Coordinates of C-alpha atoms and ligand atoms in Angstrom, one line a residue:
X1 CA 0.0 0.0 0.0
X2 CA 1.0 3.6 -0.5
X3 CA 0.1 6.9 1.0
X4 CA -3.2 8.0 -0.5
X5 CA -2.1 11.6 -0.3
X6 CA 1.4 11.6 -1.6
X7 CA 1.6 8.3 -3.5
X8 CA 4.8 7.0 -1.9
X9 CA 5.1 3.4 -0.5
X10 CA 5.4 2.9 3.3
X11 CA 7.9 0.1 3.1
X12 CA 11.0 1.8 2.0
X13 CA 14.5 0.4 2.3
X14 CA 17.7 2.2 3.2
X15 CA 21.4 1.2 2.6
X16 CA 23.7 2.6 5.3
X17 CA 27.1 4.0 4.9
X18 CA 30.3 2.8 6.6
X19 CA 29.9 5.4 9.3
X20 CA 26.4 4.4 10.4
X21 CA 25.3 1.8 12.9
X22 CA 23.3 -1.3 11.9
X23 CA 19.9 0.3 12.7
X24 CA 20.6 2.9 9.9
X25 CA 20.1 0.1 7.4
X26 CA 16.7 -1.5 6.9
X27 CA 14.9 -3.6 4.3
X28 CA 11.2 -3.5 3.7
X29 CA 10.2 -6.9 5.3
X30 CA 8.0 -7.7 2.4
X31 CA 11.1 -8.0 0.3
X32 CA 12.2 -11.4 -0.8
X33 CA 15.3 -12.3 1.2
X34 CA 14.3 -12.5 4.8
X35 CA 17.1 -10.2 6.0
X36 CA 16.7 -6.8 7.7
X37 CA 19.5 -5.3 5.6
X38 CA 19.8 -4.8 1.9
X39 CA 21.7 -7.9 0.8
X40 CA 24.0 -8.1 -2.2
X41 CA 21.8 -10.2 -4.3
X42 CA 22.6 -11.3 -7.9
X43 CA 22.0 -7.8 -9.3
X44 CA 25.0 -6.5 -11.2
X45 CA 27.4 -4.6 -8.9
X46 CA 29.7 -3.2 -11.5
X47 CA 28.1 0.3 -11.6
X48 CA 28.8 0.7 -7.9
X49 CA 32.6 0.8 -8.5
X50 CA 35.1 0.9 -5.7
X51 CA 33.1 3.2 -3.3
X52 CA 30.9 0.4 -2.1
X53 CA 31.7 -2.5 0.1
X54 CA 30.0 -5.5 1.7
X55 CA 29.8 -6.7 5.3
X56 CA 29.3 -10.3 6.2
X57 CA 26.2 -10.6 8.4
X58 CA 25.9 -14.4 8.5
X59 CA 23.5 -16.8 7.0
X60 CA 20.4 -14.8 6.1
X61 CA 17.9 -17.6 6.6
X62 CA 19.1 -18.4 10.1
X63 CA 19.6 -14.8 11.2
X64 CA 16.4 -13.4 9.9
X65 CA 14.3 -14.2 13.0
X66 CA 16.7 -12.7 15.5
X67 CA 17.8 -9.8 13.4
X68 CA 14.2 -8.9 12.7
X69 CA 13.6 -8.7 16.4
X70 CA 16.6 -6.5 16.6
X71 CA 15.1 -4.1 14.0
X72 CA 11.7 -4.0 15.6
X73 CA 12.9 -3.6 19.1
X74 CA 15.9 -1.6 18.3
X75 CA 18.2 -4.0 20.1
X76 CA 21.7 -5.2 19.1
X77 CA 22.2 -8.4 20.9
X78 CA 19.8 -11.3 20.2
X79 CA 17.7 -12.0 23.2
X80 CA 18.6 -15.2 25.0
X81 CA 16.0 -17.6 26.1
X82 CA 16.7 -16.6 29.7
X83 CA 16.0 -13.0 29.0
X84 CA 12.7 -13.9 27.4
X85 CA 11.5 -16.3 30.1
X86 CA 9.9 -14.9 33.2
X87 CA 11.7 -15.7 36.4
X88 CA 10.6 -19.1 37.6
X89 CA 12.2 -19.2 41.0
X90 CA 9.1 -18.1 42.7
X91 CA 10.8 -15.2 44.5
X92 CA 8.9 -12.0 44.5
X93 CA 10.0 -9.9 41.6
X94 CA 11.9 -6.7 42.4
X95 CA 10.6 -5.1 39.3
X96 CA 7.6 -2.9 40.1
X97 CA 6.7 -2.1 36.5
X98 CA 3.1 -2.8 35.6
X99 CA 4.1 -5.7 33.3
X100 CA 5.3 -7.6 36.4
X101 CA 8.7 -9.3 36.3
X102 CA 11.6 -8.5 34.1
X103 CA 10.9 -9.7 30.6
X104 CA 11.9 -9.3 27.0
X105 CA 15.0 -8.0 25.4
X106 CA 16.2 -4.7 26.7
X107 CA 16.0 -1.6 24.6
X108 CA 19.2 0.1 24.0
X109 CA 18.3 3.5 25.5
X110 CA 17.0 5.7 22.8
X111 CA 19.1 4.2 20.0
X112 CA 16.9 4.6 16.9
X113 CA 15.0 7.5 18.5
X114 CA 18.2 9.3 18.9
X115 CA 19.1 8.7 15.2
X116 CA 15.7 9.9 14.1
X117 CA 15.5 13.1 16.1
X118 CA 19.1 14.4 16.4
X119 CA 19.5 17.6 14.6
X120 CA 23.1 16.7 13.7
X121 CA 22.2 13.6 11.7
X122 CA 22.1 15.2 8.3
X123 CA 25.2 13.5 7.0
X124 CA 26.7 11.6 9.8
X125 CA 25.3 9.5 12.6
X126 CA 26.7 8.6 16.0
X127 CA 26.6 5.1 17.1
X128 CA 23.9 4.3 19.7
X129 CA 25.0 5.2 23.2
X130 CA 27.3 2.7 24.8
X131 CA 28.6 1.3 21.5
X132 CA 31.3 2.7 19.4
X133 CA 31.1 2.8 15.7
X134 CA 34.0 0.2 15.6
X135 CA 31.9 -2.3 17.6
X136 CA 29.2 -2.1 15.0
X137 CA 31.2 -1.9 11.8
X138 CA 34.1 -4.1 11.2
X139 CA 35.5 -6.1 8.4
X140 CA 34.2 -4.3 5.4
X141 CA 35.2 -6.2 2.3
X142 CA 35.4 -5.2 -1.3
X143 CA 32.6 -6.0 -3.7
X144 CA 34.9 -8.6 -5.4
X145 CA 34.2 -10.9 -2.4
X146 CA 30.7 -11.6 -3.6
X147 CA 31.7 -11.9 -7.2
X148 CA 34.1 -14.7 -6.0
X149 CA 31.3 -16.6 -4.5
X150 CA 30.2 -17.7 -8.0
X151 CA 32.3 -20.7 -8.9
X152 CA 30.0 -21.4 -11.8
X153 CA 28.6 -24.6 -10.1
X154 CA 25.9 -23.3 -7.8
X155 CA 22.5 -22.4 -9.1
X156 CA 21.2 -18.8 -9.2
X157 CA 19.0 -19.2 -6.2
X158 CA 21.7 -20.7 -4.0
X159 CA 24.1 -18.0 -5.1
X160 CA 21.5 -15.4 -4.3
X161 CA 21.1 -16.8 -0.8
X162 CA 24.9 -16.7 -0.3
X163 CA 25.2 -13.2 -1.5
X164 CA 22.4 -11.9 0.8
X165 CA 24.5 -12.9 3.8
X166 CA 26.5 -9.9 2.8
X167 CA 25.1 -6.5 3.5
X168 CA 25.6 -3.9 0.8
X169 CA 27.3 -0.8 2.2
X170 CA 26.9 2.3 0.2
X171 CA 29.6 4.6 -1.0
X172 CA 28.8 8.1 -2.3
X173 CA 28.3 6.9 -5.8
X174 CA 26.4 3.7 -5.0
X175 CA 24.2 2.7 -8.0
X176 CA 22.5 -0.2 -6.1
X177 CA 18.8 0.4 -6.6
X178 CA 17.4 -1.8 -3.7
X179 CA 17.3 1.0 -1.2
X180 CA 18.0 4.7 -0.8
X181 CA 21.7 5.5 -0.4
X182 CA 22.5 6.7 3.2
X183 CA 25.0 9.2 1.7
X184 CA 22.2 11.1 0.1
X185 CA 19.5 11.1 2.8
X186 CA 20.0 10.8 6.5
X187 CA 18.0 8.6 9.0
X188 CA 16.8 11.9 10.5
X189 CA 15.5 13.2 7.3
X190 CA 13.6 9.9 6.7
X191 CA 11.9 10.2 10.1
X192 CA 8.6 8.3 10.2
X193 CA 8.6 7.6 6.5
X194 CA 7.1 4.1 7.2
X195 CA 4.4 5.3 9.6
X196 CA 0.8 4.6 8.5
X197 CA -2.4 6.1 9.9
X198 CA -5.9 5.6 8.5
X199 CA -9.1 7.5 8.1
X200 CA -12.0 5.1 8.6
X201 CA -15.8 5.5 8.6
X202 CA -17.4 5.5 12.0
X203 CA -19.1 2.3 12.9
X204 CA -22.5 1.9 14.5
X205 CA -22.4 2.7 18.2
X206 CA -19.4 4.9 17.8
X207 CA -18.4 6.6 21.0
X208 CA -16.2 9.7 21.2
X209 CA -12.7 9.6 22.8
X210 CA -11.0 12.2 24.9
X211 CA -8.2 12.6 22.4
X212 CA -10.5 12.9 19.3
X213 CA -9.5 15.8 17.0
X214 CA -12.2 18.3 16.4
X215 CA -12.8 17.1 12.9
X216 CA -13.4 13.6 14.2
X217 CA -16.2 14.7 16.5
X218 CA -18.3 16.3 13.7
X219 CA -17.7 14.1 10.6
X220 CA -18.6 10.6 9.7
X221 CA -14.9 9.6 9.7
X222 CA -12.3 9.1 12.4
X223 CA -8.6 8.3 12.8
X224 CA -6.9 5.0 13.7
X225 CA -3.8 4.7 15.8
X226 CA -0.4 4.3 14.1
X227 CA 1.2 1.3 12.3
X228 CA 4.5 0.6 10.6
X229 CA 4.5 -0.2 6.9
X230 CA 7.8 -2.1 6.9
X231 CA 6.2 -5.4 7.6
X232 CA 3.0 -6.6 5.8
X233 CA 1.6 -8.1 9.0
X234 CA 2.2 -5.1 11.2
X235 CA 1.2 -2.5 8.6
X236 CA -2.4 -3.2 9.5
X237 CA -2.0 -3.3 13.3
X238 CA -2.8 0.2 14.5
X239 CA -1.8 1.1 18.0
X240 CA -3.2 2.4 20.2
X241 CA -6.6 0.8 19.3
X242 CA -8.9 3.8 18.7
X243 CA -12.6 3.4 18.5
X244 CA -12.1 -0.4 18.3
X245 CA -10.5 0.1 14.9
X246 CA -7.5 -2.3 15.2
X247 CA -9.7 -5.3 15.1
X248 CA -11.2 -4.6 11.8
X249 CA -9.4 -2.0 9.7
X250 CA -7.4 -2.9 6.6
X251 CA -5.7 -0.2 4.7
X252 CA -6.2 0.0 0.9
X253 CA -5.7 2.4 -1.9
X254 CA -7.9 3.8 -4.6
X255 CA -6.6 1.2 -7.0
X256 CA -8.1 -1.6 -4.9
X257 CA -11.1 -2.9 -6.8
X258 CA -12.4 -5.0 -3.8
X259 CA -13.5 -1.6 -2.5
X260 CA -16.2 -1.6 -5.2
X261 CA -18.7 -3.2 -2.9
X262 CA -20.2 -0.9 -0.3
X263 CA -20.2 -3.6 2.3
X264 CA -16.5 -4.1 2.0
X265 CA -15.7 -0.4 1.7
X266 CA -16.9 0.4 5.2
X267 CA -14.1 -1.8 6.7
X268 CA -11.3 -0.3 4.6
X269 CA -9.2 2.5 5.9
X270 CA -7.7 5.3 3.8
X271 CA -3.9 5.2 4.6
X272 CA -1.5 8.1 4.8
X273 CA 1.6 9.4 6.4
X274 CA 0.6 11.4 9.4
X275 CA 2.8 14.3 8.1
X276 CA 0.9 14.2 4.8
X277 CA -2.4 14.4 6.7
X278 CA -1.0 17.4 8.6
X279 CA -0.5 19.1 5.2
X280 CA -4.0 18.0 4.0
X281 CA -5.5 19.3 7.2
X282 CA -3.9 22.7 6.7
X283 CA -4.7 22.9 3.0
X284 CA -8.3 21.9 3.6
X285 CA -8.8 24.5 6.3
X286 CA -7.2 27.1 4.1
X287 CA -9.4 26.3 1.1
X288 CA -12.7 25.3 2.8
X289 CA -12.4 26.5 6.4
X290 CA -12.6 22.9 7.7
X291 CA -10.9 19.5 7.6
X292 CA -13.0 17.8 4.8
X293 CA -12.4 14.2 5.8
X294 CA -15.7 12.9 4.4
X295 CA -15.1 14.3 1.0
X296 CA -11.7 12.8 0.9
X297 CA -13.1 9.4 1.7
X298 CA -15.8 9.7 -0.9
X299 CA -13.3 10.6 -3.5
X300 CA -11.2 7.6 -2.7
X301 CA -14.2 5.3 -2.9
X302 CA -15.3 6.9 -6.1
X303 CA -11.9 6.1 -7.7
X304 CA -12.2 2.5 -6.5
X305 CA -15.7 2.0 -7.8
X306 CA -15.4 3.6 -11.2
X307 CA -11.8 3.0 -12.5
X308 CA -13.1 3.3 -16.0
X309 CA -14.2 6.9 -15.4
X310 CA -10.9 7.9 -13.8
X311 CA -7.7 7.8 -15.8
X312 CA -5.1 7.1 -13.0
X313 CA -4.9 6.7 -9.2
X314 CA -5.6 10.1 -7.8
X315 CA -2.3 10.7 -6.1
X316 CA 0.2 9.4 -8.7
X317 CA 0.8 12.6 -10.5
X318 CA 4.3 13.6 -9.6
X319 CA 6.8 12.4 -12.2
X320 CA 9.3 11.2 -9.7
X321 CA 6.7 9.1 -8.0
X322 CA 5.5 7.7 -11.4
X323 CA 9.2 6.9 -12.3
X324 CA 9.7 5.2 -8.9
X325 CA 6.8 2.7 -9.4
X326 CA 7.9 0.0 -11.7
X327 CA 5.5 -2.9 -12.0
X328 CA 4.4 -2.7 -8.4
X329 CA 8.0 -2.4 -7.1
X330 CA 9.6 0.7 -5.8
X331 CA 12.8 1.9 -7.6
X332 CA 15.1 3.8 -5.4
X333 CA 16.1 6.3 -8.1
X334 CA 19.1 8.5 -7.4
X335 CA 17.9 12.1 -7.0
X336 CA 14.4 11.1 -5.9
X337 CA 15.4 10.6 -2.2
X338 CA 13.4 13.7 -1.3
X339 CA 10.2 11.7 -1.8
X340 CA 10.7 10.0 1.5
X341 CA 11.9 13.1 3.5
X342 CA 9.7 14.2 6.3
X343 CA 7.9 17.3 5.1
X344 CA 7.1 18.8 8.5
X345 CA 10.1 18.1 10.8
X346 CA 13.0 19.6 8.8
X347 CA 16.0 20.4 11.0
X348 CA 17.8 22.7 8.4
X349 CA 14.7 24.6 7.6
X350 CA 14.0 25.2 11.2
X351 CA 17.4 26.7 11.6
X352 CA 16.7 29.0 8.6
X353 CA 13.4 30.1 10.2
X354 CA 15.1 30.7 13.6
X355 CA 17.7 32.8 11.9
X356 CA 15.1 34.9 10.0
X357 CA 13.2 35.5 13.2
X358 CA 16.2 36.8 15.0
X359 CA 16.0 40.5 14.1
X360 CA 17.4 43.7 15.8
X361 CA 15.1 45.7 18.0
X362 CA 14.7 48.6 15.4
X363 CA 13.8 46.1 12.7
X364 CA 11.0 47.2 10.3
X365 CA 9.7 45.3 7.4
X366 CA 9.3 48.6 5.6
X367 CA 13.1 48.9 5.7
X368 CA 15.4 47.8 3.0
X369 CA 17.4 44.6 3.3
X370 CA 20.3 46.0 1.4
X371 CA 23.2 48.1 2.6
X372 CA 25.9 50.0 0.7
X373 CA 25.9 52.9 -1.7
X374 CA 24.1 53.4 -5.0
X375 CA 26.3 53.3 -8.0
X376 CA 25.3 56.4 -10.1
X377 CA 27.1 55.2 -13.2
X378 CA 24.7 52.3 -13.4
X379 CA 21.5 54.1 -13.7
X380 CA 21.0 57.2 -15.7
X381 CA 18.9 60.2 -14.8
X382 CA 16.6 59.3 -17.6
X383 CA 15.5 56.3 -15.5
X384 CA 11.7 56.8 -15.6
X385 CA 11.1 54.7 -12.5
X386 CA 13.0 57.3 -10.4
X387 CA 10.2 59.7 -10.9
X388 CA 7.5 57.4 -9.6
X389 CA 6.4 57.5 -5.9
X390 CA 7.4 54.5 -3.9
X391 CA 3.8 53.2 -3.5
X392 CA 3.6 52.8 -7.3
X393 CA 6.9 51.1 -7.4
X394 CA 5.8 48.6 -4.8
X395 CA 2.5 48.0 -6.7
X396 CA 4.6 47.2 -9.8
X397 CA 6.7 44.8 -7.9
X398 CA 3.5 43.1 -6.6
X399 CA 2.9 41.9 -10.1
X400 CA 6.3 40.4 -10.7
X401 CA 8.0 37.2 -9.7
X402 CA 11.3 36.9 -7.9
X403 CA 13.4 36.7 -11.1
X404 CA 11.9 39.8 -12.6
X405 CA 12.4 41.7 -9.3
X406 CA 16.1 40.7 -9.3
X407 CA 16.5 42.0 -12.9
X408 CA 14.6 45.2 -12.1
X409 CA 16.9 45.8 -9.2
X410 CA 19.9 45.6 -11.5
X411 CA 18.4 47.9 -14.1
X412 CA 16.9 50.6 -12.1
X413 CA 18.2 52.4 -8.9
X414 CA 14.6 53.1 -7.9
X415 CA 14.1 49.4 -7.1
X416 CA 17.2 49.0 -5.2
X417 CA 15.7 49.8 -1.9
X418 CA 12.5 47.7 -1.9
X419 CA 11.1 47.1 1.6
X420 CA 11.5 43.7 3.2
X421 CA 7.7 43.2 3.1
X422 CA 8.0 42.7 -0.7
X423 CA 9.7 39.3 0.0
X424 CA 6.8 38.4 2.3
X425 CA 4.4 38.7 -0.6
X426 CA 6.8 36.9 -2.9
X427 CA 7.1 34.0 -0.4
X428 CA 3.3 33.6 0.1
X429 CA 2.7 33.8 -3.7
X430 CA 5.5 31.5 -4.9
X431 CA 6.0 29.2 -1.9
X432 CA 2.4 28.8 -0.5
X433 CA 3.4 25.5 1.2
X434 CA 5.5 27.5 3.7
X435 CA 2.5 27.8 6.0
X436 CA 4.7 29.1 8.7
X437 CA 4.4 32.4 6.9
X438 CA 0.6 32.7 6.8
X439 CA -0.8 30.4 9.5
X440 CA -1.4 31.6 13.1
X441 CA -1.0 28.2 14.6
X442 CA 1.7 26.0 13.3
X443 CA 1.5 23.2 15.8
X444 CA 1.2 19.8 14.1
X445 CA -1.7 17.6 15.0
X446 CA -0.8 15.1 17.7
X447 CA -0.3 11.9 15.7
X448 CA 2.4 13.4 13.5
X449 CA 4.5 14.0 16.5
X450 CA 4.7 10.3 17.5
X451 CA 7.4 7.8 16.9
X452 CA 5.4 4.8 15.8
X453 CA 8.3 2.3 16.0
X454 CA 8.5 3.0 19.7
X455 CA 4.9 2.1 20.4
X456 CA 4.9 -0.9 18.1
X457 CA 7.9 -2.2 20.1
X458 CA 5.9 -1.8 23.3
X459 CA 3.0 -3.7 21.8
X460 CA 5.3 -6.5 20.7
X461 CA 7.0 -6.7 24.1
X462 CA 3.6 -6.9 25.8
X463 CA 2.5 -9.7 23.4
X464 CA 5.7 -11.6 23.8
X465 CA 5.4 -11.4 27.6
X466 CA 1.9 -12.7 27.4
X467 CA 3.0 -15.6 25.2
X468 CA 5.8 -16.6 27.5
X469 CA 3.6 -16.2 30.5
X470 CA 1.0 -18.6 29.1
X471 CA 3.6 -21.1 28.1
X472 CA 5.1 -21.0 31.6
X473 CA 1.7 -21.5 33.2
X474 CA 1.1 -24.4 31.0
X475 CA 4.5 -26.0 32.0
X476 CA 3.9 -25.4 35.7
X477 CA 0.4 -26.8 35.5
X478 CA 1.7 -30.2 34.2
X479 CA 5.0 -30.4 36.1
X480 CA 5.0 -28.2 39.2
X481 CA 1.4 -27.4 40.4
X482 CA 2.7 -26.5 43.9
X483 CA 4.5 -23.4 42.6
X484 CA 1.8 -22.4 40.1
X485 CA -0.2 -20.2 42.3
X486 CA 2.8 -18.3 43.8
X487 CA 4.3 -17.8 40.3
X488 CA 1.0 -16.5 38.9
X489 CA 0.7 -14.1 41.7
X490 CA 4.1 -12.7 41.0
X491 CA 3.6 -12.6 37.2
X492 CA 0.3 -10.8 36.6
X493 CA -1.2 -10.6 33.1
X494 CA 0.1 -7.7 31.1
X495 CA -2.1 -4.7 30.9
X496 CA -2.8 -3.3 27.5
X497 CA 0.4 -1.5 26.7
X498 CA -1.3 1.8 26.2
X499 CA -2.7 1.7 29.7
X500 CA 0.7 1.6 31.2
X501 CA 2.9 4.3 32.7
X502 CA 5.6 3.2 30.3
X503 CA 3.4 4.2 27.4
X504 CA 2.4 7.6 28.9
X505 CA 6.0 8.4 29.7
X506 CA 7.2 7.3 26.3
X507 CA 4.4 9.3 24.6
X508 CA 5.3 12.4 26.6
X509 CA 9.0 12.1 25.9
X510 CA 8.7 11.6 22.1
X511 CA 6.3 14.5 22.0
X512 CA 9.0 16.6 23.7
X513 CA 11.6 15.4 21.2
X514 CA 9.4 16.2 18.2
X515 CA 8.5 19.6 19.6
X516 CA 12.2 20.6 19.4
X517 CA 12.0 20.0 15.6
X518 CA 8.5 21.2 14.9
X519 CA 7.7 24.2 12.7
X520 CA 7.9 27.7 14.2
X521 CA 5.5 30.5 13.3
X522 CA 7.0 33.5 11.6
X523 CA 5.4 36.8 12.8
X524 CA 4.7 39.2 9.9
X525 CA 6.4 42.2 11.4
X526 CA 9.2 40.5 13.2
X527 CA 10.7 38.3 10.4
X528 CA 13.4 39.2 7.9
X529 CA 11.5 37.8 4.9
X530 CA 14.3 38.8 2.5
X531 CA 16.8 36.7 4.5
X532 CA 14.3 33.8 4.7
X533 CA 13.6 33.8 1.0
X534 CA 17.2 34.0 0.0
X535 CA 18.3 31.2 2.4
X536 CA 15.5 28.9 1.1
X537 CA 16.6 29.5 -2.5
X538 CA 20.3 29.1 -1.6
X539 CA 19.8 25.9 0.3
X540 CA 17.0 24.4 -1.7
X541 CA 19.1 21.4 -2.9
X542 CA 19.7 20.3 0.7
X543 CA 16.2 21.0 2.0
X544 CA 14.8 17.6 1.0
X545 CA 11.9 17.8 3.4
X546 CA 10.8 21.2 2.0
X547 CA 11.1 19.9 -1.6
X548 CA 8.8 17.0 -0.5
X549 CA 6.4 19.5 1.2
X550 CA 6.2 21.4 -2.1
X551 CA 5.4 18.3 -4.0
X552 CA 2.8 17.0 -1.5
X553 CA 1.2 20.4 -1.2
X554 CA 0.7 20.6 -5.0
X555 CA -0.9 17.1 -5.0
X556 CA -3.1 17.8 -2.0
X557 CA -4.3 21.1 -3.5
X558 CA -5.3 19.1 -6.6
X559 CA -7.0 16.4 -4.5
X560 CA -9.0 19.0 -2.7
X561 CA -10.3 20.6 -5.9
X562 CA -11.2 17.2 -7.2
X563 CA -12.9 16.4 -3.9
X564 CA -15.1 19.4 -4.2
X565 CA -15.9 18.9 -7.9
X566 CA -16.9 15.3 -7.0
X567 CA -19.0 16.5 -4.1
X568 CA -20.8 19.0 -6.3
X569 CA -21.4 16.4 -9.1
X570 CA -22.7 14.1 -6.4
X571 CA -25.2 16.6 -5.1
X572 CA -26.4 17.2 -8.7
X573 CA -26.9 13.5 -9.2
X574 CA -28.8 13.2 -6.0
X575 CA -31.1 16.0 -6.9
X576 CA -31.8 14.5 -10.3
X577 CA -32.7 11.2 -8.7
X578 CA -35.1 13.0 -6.4
X579 CA -37.0 14.5 -9.4
Ligands
ZN1 ZN1 2.4 10.6 2.2
ZN2 ZN1 26.7 0.3 -4.1
ZN3 ZN1 -1.5 25.3 18.7

């Protein structure tokens, strides 16, 4: 499945660099080879050249179970059986957590979270705390190692398996198209690119929740919790369970024809990245004064039901997205990395905004951003613009784009001292997706702030604990009934993970982390709009999140106008039926 708003898949792989820890590499688990890293399968490696290397990770088939757990729980060491088994000695547990006794593999404190939120992760990553880079990355070998595996005797499948034991490590010019190259997009930039949330229709007997968003209260649709799209099984398990949704929701796209029947459609969620929904929410309020969830849902269902009336899926409009989809597979094209960059939490853009907001006390947006002397030789006295009052000059500028203004400034002295406010209007006109400039409240909605991996890990630990607990009870019941009662008293059943303190503390702490990166509002009269504009243009190449925001904003604006066309057409149809 892909995001219904931006058209990008949720299961996206990443090839790490030599400098990054193991967690910085991941493979969409629906991929064929059963590893958590991008293996060196039989694809031709020659284009990679000498920059790339491989790292032996052991037999892929045997490792997969343990390493998968590593990925999901963010741990490095495989859990031993002892660690997974609850204490059987019958002594009261010293652990007072609400899960009861010590269980499950330990999380390395903040490892992946740290990677995802650190502001300094643009091009380099630190190893998780307590581990040095050297511990994690040793024995890189040249690509020729995997070429040598082929003695001409083994079949292609066996060779493939052998090669996948070797993780591909990306150099700057890596041409390996099974994952995005870590040299070109950081883990921090890819923050939450696998997170799925759904919009679903309310079911009969729907009850409001305390944490409902306003638009959930008043429409026929509501939000699920979050899931992770890396794993086909877990991509449909939304946590926390909201409005009973986890039991019955499946996510599907507008190309899914099973949605043609009304009875099925009611069970099917409309999936998106929470950050894409944040943009939809803003664009919808801007255009319609409200979050039009119902119209969005209706449009998706319409595209499902009448594929013959609709030329293409409604979000696959961007050329880079179309180029990346090849026969249902995702191609990790070089230069298209921005497609998976988080469009809301953008560390470098935040720095630019902070700098533009730092203005001297006597700052005025009617002032000129330029300093220095006029050069009389460059503009003649015959310059007609010099005779015009400044209000007229500003009105002229109002009709021009940034390039024309730059030219005008060169050709006429009259335009050299345009006030800073001119760049405010330019920005709002040309870069409307920078909502920080025109929105009073830039706080993202709650679910876009949350690290879904963290909560999925909690869910899994809770389930694993339950599983081990039941197995132990079963064993004691047959072999050691004397101790059964004591043991059960010391090992209570797990609460739902989202009822625990651990959840609440985790939720609070990841909200805090996200807030450090969230957009800041830019007050009209206290922002150096010239500086902001110039810095955005100058750094555009590195502002992948902002590039992605521009793309998604365009798609969403288009979706909203189609939503409204569809809603109008529907009303007309209904009226005709009435007659
Ligand atoms: Zn999206
Ligand atoms: Zn490579
Ligand atoms: Zn607010």
